[in-house]
Every structure is written in C-alpha cells, then in structure tokens.
Short mmCIF file of N, CA and C in Angstrom, two decimals:
data_model
loop_
_atom_site.label_atom_id
_atom_site.label_comp_id
_atom_site.label_asym_id
_atom_site.label_seq_id
_atom_site.Cartn_x
_atom_site.Cartn_y
_atom_site.Cartn_z
N MET A 7 101.04 108.78 136.69
CA MET A 7 100.59 110.10 136.31
C MET A 7 99.21 110.35 136.92
N ASP A 8 98.98 111.57 137.35
CA ASP A 8 97.71 111.97 137.94
C ASP A 8 96.59 111.78 136.92
N GLU A 9 95.49 111.16 137.33
CA GLU A 9 94.40 110.82 136.40
C GLU A 9 93.79 112.03 135.69
N PRO A 10 93.44 113.12 136.41
CA PRO A 10 92.91 114.28 135.67
C PRO A 10 93.93 114.87 134.70
N PHE A 11 95.21 114.84 135.08
CA PHE A 11 96.24 115.36 134.18
C PHE A 11 96.37 114.47 132.95
N ALA A 12 96.34 113.15 133.16
CA ALA A 12 96.46 112.21 132.04
C ALA A 12 95.29 112.38 131.08
N SER A 13 94.08 112.53 131.60
CA SER A 13 92.90 112.72 130.74
C SER A 13 93.00 114.03 129.97
N SER A 14 93.45 115.08 130.65
CA SER A 14 93.61 116.37 129.99
C SER A 14 94.64 116.30 128.88
N LEU A 15 95.74 115.58 129.15
CA LEU A 15 96.79 115.42 128.15
C LEU A 15 96.27 114.66 126.93
N ARG A 16 95.47 113.64 127.16
CA ARG A 16 94.90 112.86 126.05
C ARG A 16 93.96 113.71 125.21
N LEU A 17 93.14 114.52 125.87
CA LEU A 17 92.22 115.39 125.13
C LEU A 17 92.98 116.47 124.36
N LEU A 18 93.99 117.02 124.99
CA LEU A 18 94.80 118.05 124.33
C LEU A 18 95.54 117.48 123.12
N ALA A 19 96.07 116.27 123.25
CA ALA A 19 96.77 115.63 122.13
C ALA A 19 95.81 115.39 120.97
N ALA A 20 94.60 114.95 121.27
CA ALA A 20 93.60 114.74 120.22
C ALA A 20 93.25 116.05 119.54
N LEU A 21 93.08 117.09 120.34
CA LEU A 21 92.78 118.41 119.80
C LEU A 21 93.89 118.89 118.87
N LEU A 22 95.11 118.69 119.28
CA LEU A 22 96.27 119.11 118.47
C LEU A 22 96.36 118.31 117.17
N ALA A 23 96.22 117.00 117.26
CA ALA A 23 96.29 116.15 116.06
C ALA A 23 95.20 116.52 115.07
N GLY A 24 93.97 116.65 115.57
CA GLY A 24 92.86 117.02 114.69
C GLY A 24 93.05 118.42 114.11
N GLY A 25 93.55 119.33 114.93
CA GLY A 25 93.78 120.69 114.46
C GLY A 25 94.81 120.77 113.36
N LEU A 26 95.87 119.97 113.48
CA LEU A 26 96.91 119.98 112.44
C LEU A 26 96.37 119.45 111.11
N ILE A 27 95.58 118.40 111.17
CA ILE A 27 94.99 117.85 109.94
C ILE A 27 93.99 118.85 109.37
N GLY A 28 93.22 119.48 110.23
CA GLY A 28 92.28 120.49 109.78
C GLY A 28 92.98 121.69 109.16
N LEU A 29 94.13 122.05 109.70
CA LEU A 29 94.91 123.15 109.14
C LEU A 29 95.32 122.83 107.70
N ASN A 30 95.71 121.58 107.47
CA ASN A 30 96.04 121.15 106.10
C ASN A 30 94.83 121.30 105.19
N ARG A 31 93.67 120.88 105.64
CA ARG A 31 92.46 120.97 104.83
C ARG A 31 92.11 122.43 104.55
N ASP A 32 92.31 123.30 105.56
CA ASP A 32 92.07 124.73 105.36
C ASP A 32 93.03 125.31 104.33
N MET A 33 94.29 124.90 104.39
CA MET A 33 95.29 125.41 103.45
C MET A 33 94.95 125.06 102.01
N TYR A 34 94.28 123.93 101.80
CA TYR A 34 93.88 123.52 100.46
C TYR A 34 92.48 124.01 100.11
N GLY A 35 91.86 124.80 100.97
CA GLY A 35 90.55 125.37 100.67
C GLY A 35 89.43 124.35 100.66
N LYS A 36 89.53 123.34 101.47
CA LYS A 36 88.51 122.28 101.50
C LYS A 36 87.35 122.66 102.40
N PRO A 37 86.21 121.96 102.29
CA PRO A 37 85.01 122.37 103.01
C PRO A 37 85.06 122.18 104.53
N THR A 38 86.02 121.45 105.04
CA THR A 38 86.18 121.33 106.49
C THR A 38 87.59 121.78 106.83
N GLY A 39 87.77 122.18 108.06
CA GLY A 39 89.08 122.71 108.44
C GLY A 39 89.42 122.42 109.87
N VAL A 40 90.08 123.37 110.50
CA VAL A 40 90.60 123.20 111.85
C VAL A 40 89.49 122.85 112.83
N ARG A 41 88.40 123.60 112.81
CA ARG A 41 87.35 123.37 113.81
C ARG A 41 86.72 121.99 113.70
N VAL A 42 86.36 121.60 112.49
CA VAL A 42 85.70 120.29 112.32
C VAL A 42 86.65 119.17 112.74
N HIS A 43 87.87 119.19 112.24
CA HIS A 43 88.80 118.11 112.53
C HIS A 43 89.19 118.08 114.02
N ALA A 44 89.40 119.25 114.59
CA ALA A 44 89.74 119.30 116.02
C ALA A 44 88.58 118.77 116.86
N LEU A 45 87.36 119.15 116.51
CA LEU A 45 86.20 118.69 117.27
C LEU A 45 85.95 117.19 117.09
N VAL A 46 86.17 116.68 115.90
CA VAL A 46 86.01 115.24 115.67
C VAL A 46 87.00 114.46 116.53
N ALA A 47 88.27 114.88 116.51
CA ALA A 47 89.29 114.19 117.31
C ALA A 47 89.00 114.32 118.80
N LEU A 48 88.63 115.51 119.22
CA LEU A 48 88.32 115.75 120.63
C LEU A 48 87.13 114.91 121.08
N GLY A 49 86.08 114.89 120.26
CA GLY A 49 84.90 114.10 120.59
C GLY A 49 85.20 112.61 120.67
N ALA A 50 85.99 112.12 119.74
CA ALA A 50 86.35 110.69 119.75
C ALA A 50 87.17 110.37 120.99
N ALA A 51 88.10 111.26 121.35
CA ALA A 51 88.92 111.03 122.55
C ALA A 51 88.06 111.08 123.80
N LEU A 52 87.15 112.03 123.87
CA LEU A 52 86.28 112.17 125.04
C LEU A 52 85.38 110.95 125.21
N LEU A 53 84.79 110.49 124.12
CA LEU A 53 83.94 109.30 124.21
C LEU A 53 84.76 108.07 124.62
N THR A 54 85.97 107.96 124.10
CA THR A 54 86.84 106.84 124.48
C THR A 54 87.17 106.91 125.96
N LEU A 55 87.51 108.10 126.45
CA LEU A 55 87.81 108.27 127.87
C LEU A 55 86.58 107.98 128.73
N ALA A 56 85.41 108.42 128.27
CA ALA A 56 84.18 108.16 129.02
C ALA A 56 83.91 106.66 129.12
N GLY A 57 84.14 105.94 128.02
CA GLY A 57 83.99 104.49 128.06
C GLY A 57 84.97 103.85 129.01
N ASP A 58 86.17 104.38 129.05
CA ASP A 58 87.20 103.88 129.95
C ASP A 58 86.80 104.12 131.42
N GLU A 59 86.14 105.23 131.68
CA GLU A 59 85.68 105.57 133.03
C GLU A 59 84.68 104.53 133.55
N LEU A 60 83.95 103.92 132.64
CA LEU A 60 82.96 102.92 133.05
C LEU A 60 83.63 101.67 133.61
N GLY A 61 84.91 101.50 133.29
CA GLY A 61 85.64 100.34 133.79
C GLY A 61 85.24 99.04 133.13
N ASP A 62 84.59 99.12 131.99
CA ASP A 62 84.13 97.94 131.28
C ASP A 62 84.73 97.96 129.88
N ALA A 63 85.66 97.04 129.62
CA ALA A 63 86.33 97.00 128.32
C ALA A 63 85.33 96.80 127.19
N GLY A 64 84.28 96.06 127.44
CA GLY A 64 83.25 95.84 126.43
C GLY A 64 82.55 97.14 126.06
N ALA A 65 82.28 97.97 127.06
CA ALA A 65 81.62 99.26 126.79
C ALA A 65 82.54 100.15 125.97
N THR A 66 83.81 100.18 126.32
CA THR A 66 84.77 100.99 125.56
C THR A 66 84.85 100.50 124.13
N SER A 67 84.87 99.21 123.94
CA SER A 67 84.92 98.64 122.59
C SER A 67 83.69 99.03 121.79
N ARG A 68 82.53 98.98 122.41
CA ARG A 68 81.30 99.35 121.71
C ARG A 68 81.28 100.85 121.38
N ILE A 69 81.82 101.67 122.27
CA ILE A 69 81.89 103.10 122.00
C ILE A 69 82.79 103.36 120.80
N ILE A 70 83.94 102.70 120.76
CA ILE A 70 84.86 102.87 119.64
C ILE A 70 84.21 102.39 118.34
N GLN A 71 83.46 101.31 118.40
CA GLN A 71 82.74 100.84 117.20
C GLN A 71 81.72 101.87 116.76
N GLY A 72 81.03 102.48 117.72
CA GLY A 72 80.05 103.51 117.39
C GLY A 72 80.69 104.73 116.75
N ILE A 73 81.85 105.13 117.26
CA ILE A 73 82.58 106.26 116.68
C ILE A 73 82.96 105.93 115.25
N THR A 74 83.52 104.75 115.05
CA THR A 74 83.99 104.34 113.73
C THR A 74 82.86 104.33 112.71
N GLY A 75 81.73 103.79 113.08
CA GLY A 75 80.60 103.75 112.16
C GLY A 75 79.92 105.10 112.01
N GLY A 76 79.75 105.79 113.11
CA GLY A 76 79.02 107.05 113.10
C GLY A 76 79.73 108.17 112.37
N ILE A 77 81.04 108.16 112.41
CA ILE A 77 81.79 109.25 111.77
C ILE A 77 81.62 109.21 110.25
N GLY A 78 81.27 108.06 109.73
CA GLY A 78 81.05 107.94 108.30
C GLY A 78 79.93 108.86 107.81
N PHE A 79 78.95 109.13 108.67
CA PHE A 79 77.86 110.02 108.28
C PHE A 79 78.35 111.46 108.11
N LEU A 80 79.26 111.87 108.97
CA LEU A 80 79.83 113.21 108.85
C LEU A 80 80.67 113.30 107.57
N GLY A 81 81.48 112.27 107.33
CA GLY A 81 82.29 112.24 106.11
C GLY A 81 81.43 112.22 104.87
N ALA A 82 80.34 111.48 104.92
CA ALA A 82 79.45 111.39 103.75
C ALA A 82 78.82 112.74 103.44
N GLY A 83 78.62 113.56 104.46
CA GLY A 83 78.05 114.88 104.25
C GLY A 83 78.99 115.82 103.51
N VAL A 84 80.26 115.49 103.48
CA VAL A 84 81.26 116.34 102.81
C VAL A 84 81.37 115.98 101.34
N ILE A 85 81.08 114.72 101.00
CA ILE A 85 81.25 114.24 99.63
C ILE A 85 80.16 114.82 98.73
N MET A 86 80.60 115.34 97.58
CA MET A 86 79.69 115.92 96.60
C MET A 86 80.04 115.35 95.23
N HIS A 87 79.18 115.60 94.27
CA HIS A 87 79.46 115.22 92.89
C HIS A 87 79.61 116.48 92.06
N ASP A 88 80.43 116.38 91.02
CA ASP A 88 80.57 117.53 90.12
C ASP A 88 79.26 117.75 89.37
N SER A 89 79.18 118.85 88.66
CA SER A 89 77.92 119.22 88.00
C SER A 89 77.47 118.17 86.98
N ALA A 90 78.41 117.46 86.39
CA ALA A 90 78.05 116.41 85.42
C ALA A 90 77.69 115.10 86.11
N GLY A 91 77.96 115.02 87.40
CA GLY A 91 77.66 113.80 88.15
C GLY A 91 78.60 112.66 87.84
N LYS A 92 79.76 112.96 87.27
CA LYS A 92 80.68 111.91 86.87
C LYS A 92 81.81 111.68 87.87
N ARG A 93 82.08 112.68 88.70
CA ARG A 93 83.20 112.56 89.65
C ARG A 93 82.73 112.88 91.05
N ALA A 94 83.19 112.10 92.01
CA ALA A 94 82.94 112.41 93.41
C ALA A 94 84.03 113.38 93.88
N LEU A 95 83.62 114.37 94.64
CA LEU A 95 84.55 115.38 95.14
C LEU A 95 84.68 115.28 96.66
N HIS A 96 85.80 115.67 97.17
CA HIS A 96 86.10 115.78 98.60
C HIS A 96 86.23 114.42 99.30
N LEU A 97 86.59 113.39 98.55
CA LEU A 97 86.80 112.08 99.17
C LEU A 97 87.98 112.10 100.14
N VAL A 98 89.02 112.84 99.81
CA VAL A 98 90.19 112.92 100.70
C VAL A 98 89.80 113.61 102.00
N THR A 99 89.00 114.66 101.91
CA THR A 99 88.56 115.35 103.12
C THR A 99 87.69 114.43 103.97
N ALA A 100 86.80 113.68 103.34
CA ALA A 100 85.98 112.72 104.09
C ALA A 100 86.87 111.67 104.77
N SER A 101 87.89 111.22 104.05
CA SER A 101 88.83 110.25 104.63
C SER A 101 89.62 110.87 105.77
N SER A 102 89.95 112.15 105.65
CA SER A 102 90.71 112.80 106.72
C SER A 102 89.85 112.94 107.97
N ILE A 103 88.55 113.12 107.81
CA ILE A 103 87.66 113.18 108.97
C ILE A 103 87.64 111.82 109.67
N TRP A 104 87.56 110.76 108.90
CA TRP A 104 87.57 109.41 109.46
C TRP A 104 88.89 109.15 110.18
N MET A 105 89.99 109.54 109.56
CA MET A 105 91.31 109.35 110.16
C MET A 105 91.46 110.18 111.43
N THR A 106 90.90 111.37 111.43
CA THR A 106 90.96 112.23 112.61
C THR A 106 90.22 111.58 113.78
N ALA A 107 89.10 110.94 113.51
CA ALA A 107 88.39 110.22 114.57
C ALA A 107 89.24 109.08 115.11
N ALA A 108 89.92 108.37 114.22
CA ALA A 108 90.80 107.28 114.66
C ALA A 108 91.93 107.82 115.53
N LEU A 109 92.48 108.96 115.16
CA LEU A 109 93.54 109.58 115.97
C LEU A 109 92.99 109.99 117.33
N GLY A 110 91.77 110.50 117.36
CA GLY A 110 91.15 110.85 118.63
C GLY A 110 90.98 109.64 119.53
N VAL A 111 90.59 108.51 118.96
CA VAL A 111 90.46 107.27 119.74
C VAL A 111 91.83 106.85 120.27
N ALA A 112 92.85 106.90 119.42
CA ALA A 112 94.21 106.52 119.85
C ALA A 112 94.67 107.42 120.99
N CYS A 113 94.43 108.72 120.87
CA CYS A 113 94.81 109.64 121.95
C CYS A 113 94.00 109.34 123.21
N GLY A 114 92.71 109.08 123.05
CA GLY A 114 91.86 108.76 124.19
C GLY A 114 92.31 107.50 124.92
N CYS A 115 92.88 106.56 124.18
CA CYS A 115 93.39 105.32 124.78
C CYS A 115 94.79 105.51 125.36
N GLY A 116 95.41 106.63 125.04
CA GLY A 116 96.80 106.85 125.49
C GLY A 116 97.80 106.08 124.65
N ALA A 117 97.42 105.71 123.45
CA ALA A 117 98.32 104.98 122.54
C ALA A 117 99.16 106.01 121.80
N TRP A 118 100.13 106.59 122.50
CA TRP A 118 100.89 107.74 121.99
C TRP A 118 101.67 107.42 120.73
N ARG A 119 102.33 106.28 120.71
CA ARG A 119 103.14 105.93 119.54
C ARG A 119 102.26 105.78 118.31
N LEU A 120 101.14 105.09 118.46
CA LEU A 120 100.21 104.93 117.34
C LEU A 120 99.64 106.27 116.90
N ALA A 121 99.29 107.11 117.85
CA ALA A 121 98.73 108.41 117.51
C ALA A 121 99.75 109.27 116.77
N ALA A 122 100.98 109.27 117.25
CA ALA A 122 102.03 110.07 116.60
C ALA A 122 102.33 109.55 115.20
N LEU A 123 102.45 108.24 115.06
CA LEU A 123 102.70 107.66 113.74
C LEU A 123 101.54 107.90 112.79
N GLY A 124 100.33 107.72 113.29
CA GLY A 124 99.15 107.95 112.46
C GLY A 124 99.02 109.40 112.03
N ALA A 125 99.25 110.33 112.95
CA ALA A 125 99.17 111.76 112.60
C ALA A 125 100.26 112.12 111.60
N GLY A 126 101.47 111.64 111.84
CA GLY A 126 102.57 111.93 110.91
C GLY A 126 102.32 111.37 109.53
N ALA A 127 101.85 110.13 109.47
CA ALA A 127 101.58 109.50 108.18
C ALA A 127 100.44 110.22 107.46
N THR A 128 99.41 110.63 108.20
CA THR A 128 98.29 111.34 107.59
C THR A 128 98.75 112.67 107.01
N LEU A 129 99.53 113.42 107.78
CA LEU A 129 100.02 114.72 107.29
C LEU A 129 100.95 114.53 106.09
N LEU A 130 101.72 113.45 106.09
CA LEU A 130 102.59 113.16 104.95
C LEU A 130 101.76 112.88 103.70
N VAL A 131 100.77 112.04 103.83
CA VAL A 131 99.90 111.71 102.68
C VAL A 131 99.18 112.96 102.19
N LEU A 132 98.66 113.76 103.10
CA LEU A 132 97.95 114.97 102.69
C LEU A 132 98.89 116.00 102.07
N GLY A 133 100.14 116.01 102.53
CA GLY A 133 101.09 116.99 102.02
C GLY A 133 101.68 116.64 100.67
N ILE A 134 102.01 115.37 100.46
CA ILE A 134 102.68 115.00 99.21
C ILE A 134 101.82 114.14 98.29
N GLY A 135 100.66 113.74 98.77
CA GLY A 135 99.81 112.87 97.97
C GLY A 135 99.27 113.51 96.72
N LYS A 136 98.89 114.78 96.79
CA LYS A 136 98.30 115.44 95.63
C LYS A 136 99.30 115.58 94.49
N PRO A 137 100.54 116.05 94.74
CA PRO A 137 101.51 116.11 93.64
C PRO A 137 101.82 114.72 93.04
N ILE A 138 101.84 113.71 93.87
CA ILE A 138 102.09 112.35 93.36
C ILE A 138 100.91 111.90 92.51
N ASP A 139 99.68 112.14 92.99
CA ASP A 139 98.49 111.80 92.20
C ASP A 139 98.52 112.47 90.84
N ARG A 140 98.82 113.75 90.84
CA ARG A 140 98.83 114.50 89.57
C ARG A 140 99.90 113.98 88.62
N ALA A 141 101.10 113.69 89.15
CA ALA A 141 102.18 113.18 88.30
C ALA A 141 101.81 111.82 87.71
N LEU A 142 101.23 110.95 88.53
CA LEU A 142 100.82 109.63 88.04
C LEU A 142 99.71 109.76 87.01
N TYR A 143 98.76 110.65 87.26
CA TYR A 143 97.65 110.82 86.33
C TYR A 143 98.17 111.31 84.97
N ARG A 144 99.06 112.28 85.00
CA ARG A 144 99.62 112.79 83.74
C ARG A 144 100.36 111.68 83.00
N ARG A 145 101.09 110.89 83.75
CA ARG A 145 101.89 109.83 83.13
C ARG A 145 100.98 108.74 82.53
N LEU A 146 99.94 108.38 83.26
CA LEU A 146 99.04 107.33 82.79
C LEU A 146 98.10 107.83 81.70
N ALA A 147 97.76 109.10 81.71
CA ALA A 147 96.83 109.64 80.71
C ALA A 147 97.51 109.91 79.38
N ARG A 148 98.83 110.06 79.39
CA ARG A 148 99.57 110.35 78.16
C ARG A 148 99.75 109.06 77.36
N PRO A 149 99.48 109.08 76.08
CA PRO A 149 99.69 107.88 75.27
C PRO A 149 101.17 107.55 75.21
N SER A 150 101.46 106.28 75.25
CA SER A 150 102.84 105.81 75.21
C SER A 150 103.43 106.02 73.82
N SER A 151 104.68 106.43 73.76
CA SER A 151 105.34 106.62 72.45
C SER A 151 105.68 105.28 71.80
N ASP A 152 105.66 104.22 72.61
CA ASP A 152 105.96 102.88 72.09
C ASP A 152 104.73 102.22 71.47
N ALA A 153 103.57 102.83 71.67
CA ALA A 153 102.34 102.21 71.21
C ALA A 153 102.31 102.16 69.67
N ASP A 154 101.81 101.09 69.15
CA ASP A 154 101.67 100.92 67.72
C ASP A 154 100.41 101.65 67.26
N PRO A 155 100.54 102.71 66.47
CA PRO A 155 99.36 103.47 66.06
C PRO A 155 98.40 102.65 65.21
N ALA A 156 98.85 101.58 64.61
CA ALA A 156 97.98 100.76 63.77
C ALA A 156 97.13 99.79 64.61
N ALA A 157 97.53 99.60 65.85
CA ALA A 157 96.83 98.60 66.68
C ALA A 157 95.50 99.08 67.18
#
C-alpha cells in the first residue's frame, strides 16, 4: 500500500473511532463529545505515526508511553465531585478518553483487528453498561426477603 495513503487511512480510522465514541458521550449529555474524542484519537494516531517515521522502535515506544501517561491529565480534568463531595462524577467519560487514545495508537500502528475489536467493545460497554449498572445497583441495594429481621 502507498505510504501516504496508508498514513491517511490510519488517521481517518482513528478519527472515525474517536468520533463514534464521542457521539455516544454526546448522546448521554456528557462533558466531552465528538470533537474531544476524535481529536484525542487523531492526536494519538499522529504521534504514533510520527514516532514510526523516525524509524526507531524505541522512540515509538516512548511516544506511546507518553500518550498513555499524558492522556490521564485530560481525563482527570473531566472528573468532578458532587456537591456533597461523596461521589466522583464522569469517571466513565474519563475512561472513554483514555480508551480513545488507545484506539488512536492502535490505528496509528495499523493494528486494524485490535482497533476494531477495541472500538466495538468500548461502544458495547458504553451502550449497555449503564442499564446493567442500574439493574445491579437496584438488586444489591434492595434488602433480601430471605434476611432474618432479628439478625
């Protein structure tokens, strides 16, 4: 495959993966959306490709390590506490930003199968995770009818 075409395809795939995850976050009214997630994935893919251009596997590895650690600061900026300070909010969105960076790296490396599986699994968790969380919470929060009231 032609090198400029392959690089363009990798960047476009990262943009698409990040955009889809961001669309999910927008649909749920979260503080980040399509633009943030698409840019995170695109930036991670671009940095990975730039490291690859250097022709030094060590440099690429260090760039990926920098992305992995650095993206945590962006995710941390999304996390807030409720007014009582008892619950952390937007942890899933912060995690989705981190996952979007990982998808960008996978796309930048041309690891198509991993990127597709990761994007699919992320969208699945974001799509069905909340109803499952709520059902489990209701079930665990409800007192058991088998419980001995005298105990």
